[in-house]
Coordinates of C-alpha atoms in Angstrom, one line a residue:
M1 CA 40.1 82.6 -36.3
D2 CA 42.6 80.2 -35.0
K3 CA 41.4 80.6 -31.4
N4 CA 37.7 80.1 -32.5
F5 CA 38.9 77.0 -34.3
Q6 CA 40.6 75.8 -31.2
N7 CA 37.5 76.4 -29.1
K8 CA 35.3 74.8 -31.5
G9 CA 37.7 71.8 -31.6
L10 CA 37.8 71.6 -27.9
F11 CA 34.0 71.5 -27.8
N12 CA 33.7 68.9 -30.4
A13 CA 36.2 66.7 -28.4
R14 CA 34.3 67.1 -25.1
W15 CA 31.0 66.4 -26.9
L16 CA 32.5 63.2 -28.4
N17 CA 33.8 62.0 -25.1
A18 CA 30.4 62.6 -23.5
L19 CA 28.8 60.8 -26.3
A20 CA 31.1 57.9 -25.9
I21 CA 30.6 57.6 -22.2
L22 CA 26.9 57.7 -22.7
L23 CA 27.1 55.0 -25.5
F24 CA 29.0 52.9 -23.1
L25 CA 26.6 53.2 -20.3
C26 CA 23.8 52.4 -22.7
L27 CA 25.6 49.2 -24.0
T28 CA 26.2 48.2 -20.4
Q29 CA 22.6 48.5 -19.4
M30 CA 21.5 46.6 -22.6
S31 CA 24.1 43.8 -21.8
E32 CA 22.9 43.5 -18.2
A33 CA 19.2 43.5 -19.3
Q34 CA 20.0 40.7 -21.8
T35 CA 21.8 38.7 -19.0
S36 CA 18.8 39.2 -16.7
L37 CA 16.4 38.1 -19.4
A38 CA 18.5 35.1 -20.3
S39 CA 18.7 34.1 -16.6
E40 CA 14.9 34.5 -16.2
S41 CA 14.2 32.5 -19.4
A42 CA 16.4 29.7 -18.0
S43 CA 14.3 29.5 -14.8
N44 CA 11.0 30.2 -16.6
P45 CA 10.8 28.7 -20.2
F46 CA 7.5 30.6 -20.8
L47 CA 8.9 34.2 -20.3
G48 CA 8.2 35.8 -23.5
V49 CA 7.0 33.8 -26.5
P50 CA 6.9 30.1 -25.7
D51 CA 8.3 27.7 -28.2
F52 CA 8.0 23.9 -28.8
E53 CA 11.4 23.1 -27.3
S54 CA 10.8 24.9 -24.0
T55 CA 7.4 23.4 -23.7
R56 CA 8.9 19.9 -24.3
S57 CA 11.6 20.6 -21.7
V58 CA 9.2 21.4 -19.1
I59 CA 7.0 18.3 -19.8
N60 CA 10.1 16.2 -19.7
D61 CA 11.4 17.5 -16.5
I62 CA 8.1 16.9 -14.7
R63 CA 7.6 13.4 -16.1
Q64 CA 11.2 12.5 -15.1
N65 CA 10.7 14.0 -11.7
K66 CA 13.3 16.7 -12.2
L67 CA 10.5 19.2 -11.3
D68 CA 7.9 18.8 -8.4
Y69 CA 4.3 18.8 -9.7
L70 CA 2.9 21.1 -7.0
R71 CA 5.8 23.5 -6.7
N72 CA 5.8 23.9 -10.5
K73 CA 2.2 23.7 -11.3
E74 CA 2.1 27.0 -13.1
K75 CA 4.8 25.8 -15.6
L76 CA 2.9 22.6 -16.0
E77 CA -0.5 24.5 -16.5
S78 CA 1.2 26.8 -19.0
A79 CA 2.7 23.8 -21.0
F80 CA -0.8 22.3 -21.0
K81 CA -2.4 25.5 -22.4
V82 CA 0.4 26.5 -24.9
S83 CA 0.5 23.0 -26.4
K84 CA -3.2 23.0 -26.9
E85 CA -3.2 26.6 -28.4
K86 CA -0.2 25.8 -30.7
G87 CA -1.8 22.5 -32.0
W88 CA 1.2 20.4 -30.9
E89 CA -1.1 17.4 -30.6
E90 CA 1.3 14.6 -29.3
L91 CA 2.9 17.0 -26.9
H92 CA -0.4 18.2 -25.7
L93 CA -1.5 14.6 -24.9
E94 CA 1.4 14.1 -22.9
A95 CA 0.9 17.5 -21.0
A96 CA -2.8 16.5 -20.5
A97 CA -1.8 13.2 -18.9
L98 CA 0.6 15.0 -16.5
Y99 CA -2.0 17.7 -15.8
S100 CA -4.5 15.0 -14.7
E101 CA -1.9 13.9 -12.1
L102 CA -1.6 17.5 -11.0
L103 CA -5.4 17.7 -10.5
F104 CA -5.4 14.4 -8.4
R105 CA -2.5 15.9 -6.2
E106 CA -4.4 19.2 -5.8
E107 CA -7.4 17.1 -4.8
K108 CA -9.6 18.8 -7.5
Y109 CA -11.5 15.6 -8.1
A110 CA -14.5 17.1 -9.9
D111 CA -12.2 18.9 -12.4
L112 CA -10.1 15.8 -12.8
M113 CA -13.2 13.6 -13.7
A114 CA -14.3 16.1 -16.3
H115 CA -10.6 16.3 -17.7
L116 CA -10.4 12.5 -17.9
S117 CA -13.8 12.1 -19.5
H118 CA -12.7 14.5 -22.3
Y119 CA -9.3 13.1 -23.1
L120 CA -10.0 9.4 -22.8
N121 CA -12.5 9.8 -25.7
D122 CA -9.7 11.0 -27.9
N123 CA -9.0 8.3 -30.5
E124 CA -5.4 9.5 -31.0
L125 CA -4.7 8.8 -27.3
V126 CA -5.1 4.9 -27.7
K127 CA -2.2 5.0 -30.2
R128 CA 0.2 6.3 -27.5
K129 CA 0.1 3.4 -25.1
D130 CA 2.3 5.0 -22.3
I131 CA 0.4 8.2 -22.3
Y132 CA -2.9 6.3 -22.3
L133 CA -1.8 4.3 -19.4
L134 CA -0.9 7.4 -17.5
F135 CA -4.5 8.6 -17.9
L136 CA -5.7 5.2 -16.7
E137 CA -3.4 5.2 -13.8
T138 CA -4.9 8.5 -12.6
K139 CA -8.4 7.4 -13.4
L140 CA -8.0 4.2 -11.3
K141 CA -6.8 6.3 -8.3
A142 CA -9.7 8.7 -8.7
L143 CA -12.3 5.9 -8.9
A144 CA -10.8 4.2 -5.9
R145 CA -12.2 7.1 -3.9
L146 CA -15.9 6.6 -5.0
D147 CA -18.4 5.0 -2.7
D148 CA -19.3 2.6 -5.6
P149 CA -16.5 0.1 -6.0
T150 CA -17.7 -1.3 -9.3
P151 CA -16.0 1.2 -11.7
A152 CA -12.6 0.9 -10.0
K153 CA -12.9 -2.9 -9.8
D154 CA -13.8 -3.2 -13.5
L155 CA -10.8 -0.9 -14.5
S156 CA -8.4 -2.8 -12.3
K157 CA -9.4 -6.2 -13.9
N158 CA -9.0 -4.7 -17.4
L159 CA -5.5 -3.5 -16.4
E160 CA -4.6 -6.8 -14.9
A161 CA -5.6 -8.6 -18.1
Q162 CA -3.5 -6.3 -20.3
I163 CA -0.1 -6.5 -18.5
S164 CA 1.4 -9.2 -20.7
Q165 CA 0.7 -7.1 -23.9
H166 CA 2.9 -4.1 -22.8
S167 CA 6.5 -3.1 -22.6
L168 CA 8.6 -2.9 -19.6
N169 CA 8.0 0.7 -18.8
E170 CA 4.3 0.5 -19.6
K171 CA 4.0 -2.5 -17.2
I172 CA 5.5 -0.2 -14.5
I173 CA 2.7 2.2 -14.9
I174 CA 0.1 -0.5 -14.6
F175 CA 1.7 -2.0 -11.4
R176 CA 1.8 1.5 -10.0
A177 CA -1.9 1.9 -10.5
L178 CA -2.8 -1.5 -9.2
A179 CA -0.7 -1.1 -6.0
Y180 CA -2.6 2.0 -5.3
Y181 CA -5.8 0.4 -5.9
Y182 CA -5.2 -2.7 -4.0
T183 CA -4.0 -0.6 -1.0
A184 CA -7.1 1.6 -1.1
N185 CA -9.2 -1.6 -0.8
D186 CA -7.1 -3.2 1.9
A187 CA -6.1 -6.0 -0.5
L188 CA -2.6 -6.0 1.1
R189 CA -1.5 -9.3 -0.1
K190 CA -2.1 -8.2 -3.7
T191 CA -0.4 -4.8 -2.9
L192 CA 2.7 -6.8 -1.9
S193 CA 2.5 -8.9 -5.1
A194 CA 2.0 -5.9 -7.5
A195 CA 4.5 -3.9 -5.8
L196 CA 7.3 -6.5 -5.6
E197 CA 6.6 -7.2 -9.4
G198 CA 6.7 -3.5 -10.3
L199 CA 9.7 -2.9 -8.2
E200 CA 11.6 -5.6 -10.0
L201 CA 10.8 -3.9 -13.4
A202 CA 11.6 -0.5 -12.1
I203 CA 14.9 -1.6 -10.9
K204 CA 15.6 -3.1 -14.3
S205 CA 14.8 0.1 -16.0
D206 CA 16.6 2.4 -13.6
D207 CA 13.2 4.2 -12.9
F208 CA 14.0 5.6 -9.5
P209 CA 10.7 7.4 -8.8
S210 CA 8.8 4.2 -9.5
Q211 CA 11.2 2.2 -7.3
G212 CA 10.5 4.7 -4.5
Y213 CA 6.8 4.3 -5.0
F214 CA 6.9 0.4 -4.8
Y215 CA 9.2 0.5 -1.8
R216 CA 6.8 2.7 0.0
K217 CA 3.8 0.4 -0.9
I218 CA 5.7 -2.7 0.2
A219 CA 6.5 -0.9 3.5
D220 CA 3.0 0.1 4.1
A221 CA 1.6 -3.3 3.4
Y222 CA 3.9 -4.9 5.8
G223 CA 3.1 -2.2 8.4
Y224 CA -0.5 -2.7 7.9
L225 CA -0.3 -6.4 8.1
E226 CA 1.8 -6.3 11.3
E227 CA 3.6 -9.4 10.2
D228 CA 7.3 -8.1 9.9
E229 CA 8.2 -4.8 11.5
D230 CA 11.8 -5.0 10.3
K231 CA 10.8 -5.3 6.8
A232 CA 8.3 -2.5 7.0
V233 CA 11.1 -0.3 8.5
S234 CA 13.6 -1.4 5.9
Y235 CA 11.3 -0.9 2.9
A236 CA 10.2 2.5 4.2
K237 CA 13.8 3.7 4.8
K238 CA 14.6 2.5 1.0
A239 CA 11.6 4.6 -0.2
V240 CA 12.9 7.7 1.5
E241 CA 16.5 7.1 0.1
T242 CA 15.1 6.6 -3.4
F243 CA 12.8 9.5 -3.4
E244 CA 15.4 11.9 -2.0
K245 CA 17.3 11.3 -5.3
T246 CA 14.3 12.8 -7.2
N247 CA 12.6 16.2 -7.0
D248 CA 9.2 14.7 -6.4
G249 CA 8.4 16.6 -3.2
L250 CA 5.1 15.0 -2.7
F251 CA 6.1 11.5 -2.8
T252 CA 9.2 12.2 -0.8
A253 CA 6.9 13.7 1.9
K254 CA 4.6 10.7 1.7
A255 CA 7.7 8.4 2.1
Y256 CA 8.6 10.6 5.2
W257 CA 5.2 10.2 6.5
S258 CA 5.1 6.3 6.0
L259 CA 8.6 5.8 7.7
G260 CA 7.5 8.0 10.5
N261 CA 4.3 6.1 11.2
I262 CA 6.1 2.6 10.9
L263 CA 8.8 3.9 13.4
L264 CA 6.0 5.1 15.6
E265 CA 4.4 1.6 15.6
T266 CA 7.8 0.2 16.5
G267 CA 8.1 2.5 19.5
D268 CA 10.8 4.8 18.0
S269 CA 8.9 7.9 18.6
Q270 CA 11.9 10.1 18.5
N271 CA 13.0 9.3 15.0
A272 CA 9.3 9.0 13.9
L273 CA 8.9 12.8 14.9
V274 CA 11.9 13.7 12.7
Y275 CA 10.5 12.2 9.5
L276 CA 6.9 13.4 10.3
N277 CA 8.2 17.0 10.7
K278 CA 10.0 16.8 7.3
A279 CA 6.5 15.6 5.8
L280 CA 4.7 18.4 7.5
A281 CA 7.2 21.0 6.2
Y282 CA 6.4 20.0 2.5
F283 CA 2.6 19.8 3.1
K284 CA 2.6 23.4 4.5
D285 CA 4.8 24.6 1.7
V286 CA 2.3 23.5 -1.0
N287 CA -0.7 24.1 1.2
M288 CA -2.0 20.5 1.0
N289 CA -4.6 20.2 3.6
K290 CA -5.0 16.5 3.4
G291 CA -1.3 15.8 3.9
L292 CA -1.1 18.5 6.7
A293 CA -4.0 16.7 8.6
F294 CA -2.5 13.3 8.4
A295 CA 1.1 14.4 9.3
Q296 CA -0.1 16.7 12.0
Y297 CA -2.3 14.0 13.7
S298 CA 0.6 11.7 13.8
I299 CA 2.7 14.4 15.4
A300 CA 0.0 15.2 17.9
N301 CA -0.3 11.5 18.8
I302 CA 3.5 11.3 19.6
Q303 CA 3.2 14.3 21.8
Y304 CA 0.3 12.5 23.6
L305 CA 2.3 9.3 24.0
Q306 CA 5.3 11.3 25.4
A307 CA 2.9 12.9 27.8
N308 CA 3.3 16.4 26.3
Y309 CA -0.4 17.0 26.7
D310 CA -0.4 20.8 26.2
K311 CA 1.4 20.5 22.8
A312 CA -0.9 17.4 21.9
L313 CA -4.0 19.4 22.9
S314 CA -3.0 22.4 20.6
L315 CA -2.2 20.2 17.7
A316 CA -5.3 18.1 18.1
K317 CA -7.6 21.1 18.2
E318 CA -5.9 22.7 15.2
N319 CA -6.2 19.3 13.3
I320 CA -9.9 18.9 14.0
E321 CA -10.6 22.0 12.0
L322 CA -8.1 21.3 9.3
A323 CA -9.5 17.8 8.7
R324 CA -13.0 19.0 8.7
T325 CA -12.2 21.8 6.1
A326 CA -10.4 19.3 4.0
G327 CA -13.5 16.9 4.2
I328 CA -11.4 14.0 5.6
D329 CA -14.1 12.5 7.9
D330 CA -11.9 9.7 9.3
M331 CA -9.1 12.0 10.3
H332 CA -11.6 14.6 11.7
L333 CA -13.1 12.1 14.1
A334 CA -9.7 10.4 14.9
S335 CA -8.5 13.9 15.9
M336 CA -11.5 14.4 18.0
I337 CA -11.0 11.0 19.8
L338 CA -7.3 12.0 20.5
L339 CA -8.6 15.3 22.0
S340 CA -11.0 13.4 24.3
N341 CA -8.1 11.1 25.3
I342 CA -5.8 14.1 26.1
Y343 CA -8.6 15.6 28.3
V344 CA -8.9 12.3 30.1
K345 CA -5.0 12.4 30.9
Q346 CA -5.5 16.0 32.1
G347 CA -8.2 14.9 34.4
H348 CA -11.0 16.9 32.5
L349 CA -13.5 14.1 32.2
D350 CA -16.3 16.3 31.7
K351 CA -14.7 17.8 28.6
A352 CA -13.6 14.4 27.5
E353 CA -17.2 13.2 27.7
Q354 CA -18.4 16.1 25.7
V355 CA -16.0 15.5 22.8
N356 CA -16.7 11.8 22.9
D357 CA -20.4 12.4 22.7
D358 CA -19.8 14.8 19.7
V359 CA -18.0 11.9 18.0
F360 CA -20.8 9.6 18.9
A361 CA -23.3 11.9 17.0
L362 CA -20.9 11.8 13.9
V363 CA -20.0 8.1 14.1
D364 CA -21.7 7.3 10.9
N365 CA -19.1 9.4 9.1
F366 CA -16.5 6.8 9.8
S367 CA -15.7 5.0 6.5
R368 CA -15.0 1.5 8.1
S369 CA -16.5 -0.5 10.7
I370 CA -13.2 -1.2 12.4
Y371 CA -12.8 2.5 13.0
K372 CA -16.3 2.5 14.6
A373 CA -15.5 -0.5 16.8
D374 CA -12.2 1.1 18.0
F375 CA -14.3 4.3 18.9
F376 CA -16.8 2.4 20.9
S377 CA -14.0 0.7 22.7
E378 CA -12.7 4.1 23.7
R379 CA -16.2 5.2 24.6
Y380 CA -16.6 2.1 26.8
T381 CA -13.6 3.0 28.8
L382 CA -14.5 6.5 29.4
K383 CA -18.2 5.9 30.3
R384 CA -17.0 3.2 32.7
E385 CA -14.8 5.6 34.3
L386 CA -17.5 8.1 34.6
N387 CA -19.8 5.4 36.1
R388 CA -22.3 5.8 33.1
I389 CA -23.3 2.2 33.2
D390 CA -26.1 2.4 30.6
D391 CA -23.8 4.2 28.1
A392 CA -21.1 1.8 28.9
F393 CA -23.4 -1.2 27.9
D394 CA -24.4 0.5 24.8
A395 CA -20.9 1.2 23.8
I396 CA -19.8 -2.4 24.4
E397 CA -22.8 -3.7 22.3
K398 CA -22.0 -1.5 19.5
K399 CA -18.3 -2.6 19.7
L400 CA -19.4 -6.2 19.2
L401 CA -21.8 -5.2 16.4
Y402 CA -19.1 -3.3 14.4
T403 CA -16.4 -5.8 15.1
K404 CA -18.6 -8.3 13.7
K405 CA -19.4 -6.2 10.7
H406 CA -15.6 -5.7 10.1
F407 CA -14.9 -9.4 10.1
E408 CA -17.9 -10.0 7.8
A409 CA -16.6 -7.3 5.4
T410 CA -13.1 -8.8 5.4
S411 CA -14.4 -12.3 4.6
E412 CA -13.6 -13.7 8.1
S413 CA -15.7 -16.7 9.3
N414 CA -18.4 -16.6 11.8
I415 CA -16.3 -18.4 14.2
K416 CA -13.6 -15.8 14.0
A417 CA -16.3 -13.2 14.7
L418 CA -17.4 -15.2 17.8
Q419 CA -13.8 -15.4 19.0
V420 CA -13.5 -11.6 18.9
Q421 CA -16.8 -11.2 20.8
F422 CA -15.7 -13.6 23.4
E423 CA -12.5 -11.5 24.0
V424 CA -14.7 -8.7 25.4
K425 CA -16.1 -11.1 28.0
E426 CA -13.8 -9.8 30.6
K427 CA -15.0 -6.2 30.0
E428 CA -18.6 -7.3 30.4
D429 CA -17.8 -9.0 33.6
T430 CA -16.2 -5.7 34.9
I431 CA -19.5 -3.9 34.1
R432 CA -21.4 -6.6 36.1
K433 CA -19.0 -6.1 39.1
L434 CA -19.5 -2.3 38.9
E435 CA -23.1 -2.7 39.0
Y436 CA -23.0 -5.0 42.1
Q437 CA -20.8 -2.5 43.9
K438 CA -23.1 0.4 43.4
D439 CA -24.7 1.9 46.5
I440 CA -28.0 0.2 47.5
S441 CA -29.8 3.5 48.1
N442 CA -28.9 4.6 44.5
L443 CA -30.1 1.4 43.1
Q444 CA -33.6 1.8 45.0
A445 CA -33.8 5.4 43.7
K446 CA -33.5 4.1 40.1
E447 CA -35.5 1.0 40.3
E448 CA -36.6 1.1 36.6
Y449 CA -33.0 1.7 35.6
Q450 CA -31.9 -1.2 37.7
Q451 CA -34.4 -3.6 36.1
K452 CA -33.1 -2.6 32.7
I453 CA -29.5 -3.2 33.8
I454 CA -30.4 -6.7 35.3
W455 CA -32.1 -7.8 32.1
R456 CA -29.1 -6.8 30.1
L457 CA -26.9 -8.6 32.5
S458 CA -29.0 -11.8 32.2
T459 CA -29.0 -11.5 28.5
T460 CA -25.2 -10.9 28.6
I461 CA -24.6 -13.9 30.7
A462 CA -26.7 -16.1 28.6
F463 CA -24.9 -14.9 25.4
I464 CA -21.4 -15.6 27.2
L465 CA -22.5 -19.1 28.1
V466 CA -23.4 -19.7 24.5
L467 CA -20.3 -18.3 23.3
V468 CA -18.2 -20.4 25.8
A469 CA -19.9 -23.5 24.4
L470 CA -19.3 -22.5 20.8
I471 CA -15.6 -21.6 21.5
L472 CA -14.9 -24.9 23.2
V473 CA -16.3 -26.9 20.3
Y474 CA -14.4 -24.6 17.9
R475 CA -11.1 -25.1 19.8
Q476 CA -11.6 -28.9 19.9
S477 CA -12.0 -28.7 16.0
L478 CA -8.9 -26.6 15.8
Q479 CA -6.9 -29.1 17.8
R480 CA -7.7 -31.9 15.6
K481 CA -7.0 -29.9 12.5
K482 CA -3.9 -28.9 14.0
Y483 CA -2.5 -32.5 14.8
H484 CA -3.6 -33.5 11.2
R485 CA -1.7 -30.6 9.7
M486 CA 1.4 -31.4 11.8
A487 CA 1.4 -35.0 10.6
S488 CA 1.0 -33.8 6.9
T489 CA 3.3 -30.8 7.0
D490 CA 7.0 -30.4 6.1
H491 CA 8.0 -27.8 8.7
L492 CA 11.1 -26.5 6.9
A493 CA 9.4 -25.6 3.7
N494 CA 5.9 -25.1 5.2
C495 CA 4.2 -27.2 2.7
L496 CA 2.8 -30.7 2.5
N497 CA 5.1 -33.6 3.3
R498 CA 5.3 -37.0 1.4
R499 CA 2.4 -38.3 3.5
G500 CA 0.4 -35.1 3.0
I501 CA 0.8 -34.8 -0.8
L502 CA 0.3 -38.6 -1.4
A503 CA -3.0 -38.4 0.6
T504 CA -4.0 -35.3 -1.5
A505 CA -3.1 -37.0 -4.7
N506 CA -5.3 -40.0 -3.9
T507 CA -8.1 -37.9 -3.1
K508 CA -7.9 -35.8 -6.2
L509 CA -7.4 -38.9 -8.3
A510 CA -10.7 -40.5 -7.0
Q511 CA -12.5 -37.4 -8.3
Q512 CA -10.9 -36.8 -11.7
N513 CA -8.0 -37.4 -13.9
I514 CA -4.9 -35.7 -12.6
T515 CA -1.3 -35.0 -13.8
V516 CA 1.5 -36.0 -11.6
A517 CA 5.0 -34.4 -11.9
I518 CA 8.2 -35.1 -9.9
V519 CA 10.7 -32.2 -9.6
D520 CA 14.3 -32.6 -8.6
L521 CA 16.4 -29.5 -7.8
D522 CA 19.5 -29.7 -10.0
Y523 CA 22.9 -30.0 -8.3
F524 CA 21.3 -29.6 -4.9
K525 CA 24.2 -31.6 -3.3
K526 CA 26.7 -29.2 -4.7
I527 CA 24.8 -26.3 -3.1
N528 CA 25.0 -28.1 0.3
D529 CA 28.7 -29.0 -0.1
E530 CA 29.7 -25.5 -1.3
Y531 CA 27.5 -23.2 0.8
G532 CA 26.5 -25.5 3.8
H533 CA 23.2 -27.1 4.7
D534 CA 21.8 -23.9 6.3
V535 CA 21.9 -22.3 2.6
G536 CA 20.6 -25.5 1.3
D537 CA 17.7 -25.2 3.6
L538 CA 17.0 -21.7 2.3
V539 CA 17.0 -23.0 -1.4
L540 CA 14.3 -25.5 -0.4
I541 CA 12.3 -22.8 1.2
A542 CA 12.7 -20.6 -1.8
F543 CA 11.4 -23.3 -4.1
A544 CA 8.5 -24.0 -1.8
N545 CA 7.6 -20.2 -1.8
A546 CA 8.1 -20.1 -5.6
A547 CA 5.6 -23.0 -6.0
K548 CA 3.1 -21.4 -3.7
E549 CA 3.2 -18.1 -5.7
T550 CA 2.9 -20.0 -9.1
L551 CA 0.4 -22.7 -8.7
S552 CA -3.3 -22.2 -9.1
K553 CA -5.7 -22.9 -6.3
H554 CA -6.6 -26.2 -8.1
D555 CA -2.9 -27.5 -8.0
H556 CA -1.0 -28.9 -5.1
F557 CA 2.6 -29.8 -4.2
G558 CA 4.7 -31.2 -1.3
R559 CA 8.1 -32.4 -0.5
Y560 CA 8.6 -35.9 -1.6
G561 CA 11.9 -36.4 0.0
G562 CA 15.2 -34.5 0.1
E563 CA 15.2 -32.2 -2.8
E564 CA 12.4 -34.0 -4.7
W565 CA 8.9 -32.6 -4.9
L566 CA 5.6 -34.1 -5.9
F567 CA 3.2 -31.9 -7.9
V568 CA -0.5 -32.9 -8.4
L569 CA -1.9 -30.7 -11.3
H570 CA -5.4 -30.2 -12.4
S571 CA -4.7 -29.7 -16.1
S572 CA -3.7 -32.4 -18.6
D573 CA -2.8 -30.0 -21.2
E574 CA 0.9 -30.1 -22.1
I575 CA 1.2 -26.5 -23.1
V576 CA -0.5 -25.4 -19.8
V577 CA 1.9 -27.7 -17.9
H578 CA 5.0 -26.5 -19.6
Q579 CA 4.1 -22.8 -19.1
M580 CA 3.4 -23.4 -15.5
F581 CA 6.9 -24.9 -15.0
E582 CA 8.5 -22.2 -17.0
Q583 CA 6.9 -19.6 -14.7
L584 CA 7.9 -21.6 -11.7
A585 CA 11.6 -21.5 -12.9
A586 CA 11.5 -17.8 -13.2
T587 CA 10.0 -17.4 -9.7
Y588 CA 12.4 -19.8 -8.1
Q589 CA 15.4 -18.0 -9.6
K590 CA 14.0 -14.7 -8.4
Y591 CA 13.6 -16.2 -4.8
C592 CA 17.1 -17.6 -4.8
N593 CA 18.6 -14.3 -5.9
N594 CA 17.4 -12.9 -2.6
I595 CA 19.6 -15.3 -0.7
D596 CA 22.6 -13.3 0.2
A597 CA 25.0 -16.2 0.5
I598 CA 24.5 -17.3 -3.1
K599 CA 26.3 -15.8 -5.9
E600 CA 24.1 -13.4 -7.9
D601 CA 25.0 -15.0 -11.3
L602 CA 24.4 -18.6 -10.1
S603 CA 21.6 -20.3 -12.1
M604 CA 19.2 -22.2 -10.1
T605 CA 17.3 -24.9 -12.0
F606 CA 15.3 -28.0 -11.7
S607 CA 14.4 -31.0 -13.8
V608 CA 10.9 -32.2 -14.2
G609 CA 9.2 -35.5 -15.1
V610 CA 5.5 -35.3 -15.9
S611 CA 2.9 -38.1 -16.2
L612 CA -0.4 -37.0 -17.8
G613 CA -3.4 -38.7 -16.4
N614 CA -5.9 -40.5 -18.7
K615 CA -8.5 -43.1 -18.5
S616 CA -5.9 -46.0 -18.9
N617 CA -3.7 -44.5 -16.2
R618 CA -5.8 -44.4 -13.1
T619 CA -3.6 -45.5 -10.3
L620 CA -1.3 -43.2 -8.4
D621 CA 1.4 -45.7 -8.3
T622 CA 1.5 -45.9 -12.0
L623 CA 1.5 -42.2 -12.4
I624 CA 4.3 -41.7 -10.1
K625 CA 6.3 -44.4 -11.5
H626 CA 6.0 -43.0 -15.1
A627 CA 6.9 -39.5 -13.8
D628 CA 9.9 -40.9 -12.0
N629 CA 11.0 -42.6 -15.3
V630 CA 10.9 -39.5 -17.3
L631 CA 12.5 -37.5 -14.6
Y632 CA 15.4 -39.8 -14.8
Q633 CA 15.4 -39.3 -18.5
A634 CA 15.4 -35.5 -18.1
K635 CA 18.5 -35.7 -15.6
E636 CA 20.3 -37.9 -18.1
N637 CA 19.6 -35.5 -20.9
G638 CA 21.5 -32.7 -18.9
R639 CA 18.9 -31.4 -16.6
N640 CA 17.1 -28.1 -16.5
Q641 CA 14.2 -29.5 -18.7
V642 CA 10.6 -30.8 -18.5
I643 CA 9.9 -34.0 -20.1
I644 CA 6.2 -35.1 -20.4
N645 CA 5.1 -38.8 -20.7

């Protein structure tokens, strides 16, 4: 009995130990499973049953650029669908706005237009100004792609008119949209203006993603204008530095691409290649064909310029198919032209000609006349080298035609178009010489062909003679205007001098009543004494630039003497005049803040005396005398004020 009891107790003890071990293992497995589930939930808020907070978190992270749109599109799509299914209306509208941007980045333009059409008809959306503007920003970018420019133009004007009605962060959204639209329409001066305005607001609000966006737009504008390469490089680098602080992979890649191309334009192909390869890596990662085509074309062009023709050839061939598949006609044809140029360098003129002829058949697919003109310039060079005189003549004629169309499209004068045509005279002369050098027997065998050439040469020579006469007349006119401008221009401030502004004032006064104002920069002597005359000159330039930016096309100003300026204003409305000088004061301060030598907190002001024109006040001397009197009063009253007589 005791032995059985002992055996039974031993069995129970062993069984309990085994059960304890099994229970421990189960608890361990459950703990590991919970840890794994928690980890997965942290990385994917929608694992399991989604809730409001996890959905809110994803939307916030994408909007604040903590998550990249394309690399996290599943999360955004899920947030968009879940918020709709759960009826979280305000959250869903925000998700829908971000989803529209995702569709734009994915280049799903048909889906995007349907999406926008649905949500922009939602009456609740108008109450959420910031979300509504996000929709409009994406809509303007989509409309800018259409062949019909009217819808985009109308929307841009509407946004421009609304700017003053919105908060700081809402204005940033509008300026982002306008900067994109202006760039797409080659309105580069407007791009600079909108981007600089938006950048200032983005800096004030610590909006790093928008700062990066505006930096890139400014860099691209300077790059396209070819006015200041140093500024273009500087702003492009700032865009890269700013975007690298965010997780917006697409805009970072675009910043890399912009900097790479600007560096390429400045001849720094080695560093350009570094940034272009960075951009290419992202575009490959998210499988964005459009970005791939642009980045790869730039890299192929670098390889071509560095005489790495085999690498350039391989990339160009690949890019032709890539751009064609992506539906980017300009890039498709540009890659074909690059391929033709590579064949020329390799001595395969027959292959180069075949590719060039293929581009010729598709030339209408180019979006702009200037691209066509550049192609025909390349075609002329190739056909001349192949001694295809007829084709060369045809190419140079089309080059002239599309160059003229380009200048007409960009509102250049006919005289400017004639100048461009005259610049190709040397090439036409070269064709004529080639023809004269041809073998006589060859000419006899092609008598009909020769007669056509002679007729074209005669027409060309006559055309050149007419052009020469026009250019000579035009140059004489330019010289007269140049000397007149020199006599009427203050060359430091690049504006009218005393003589010029007085002449302008007399002309305007003879036509209508005018308002005359005299502006005196406050404590300017102190600036010269404390910082030196070089800095004083910069302050004068800053004021002149501020005035140019502020005044309407009907208003004029000039340097009257020293730090005094004479303004000739179209309006006689006191409120309008006051508002104009208030805006000028803010712009003047902004320009002065960019002068490194001046302390950032230094307030730069001016005093103004204004004389409003009327029927009893019709002489310029009287107007100026009255303005000078009230200017003296403004200075006596403590400066930094506008007094109107």
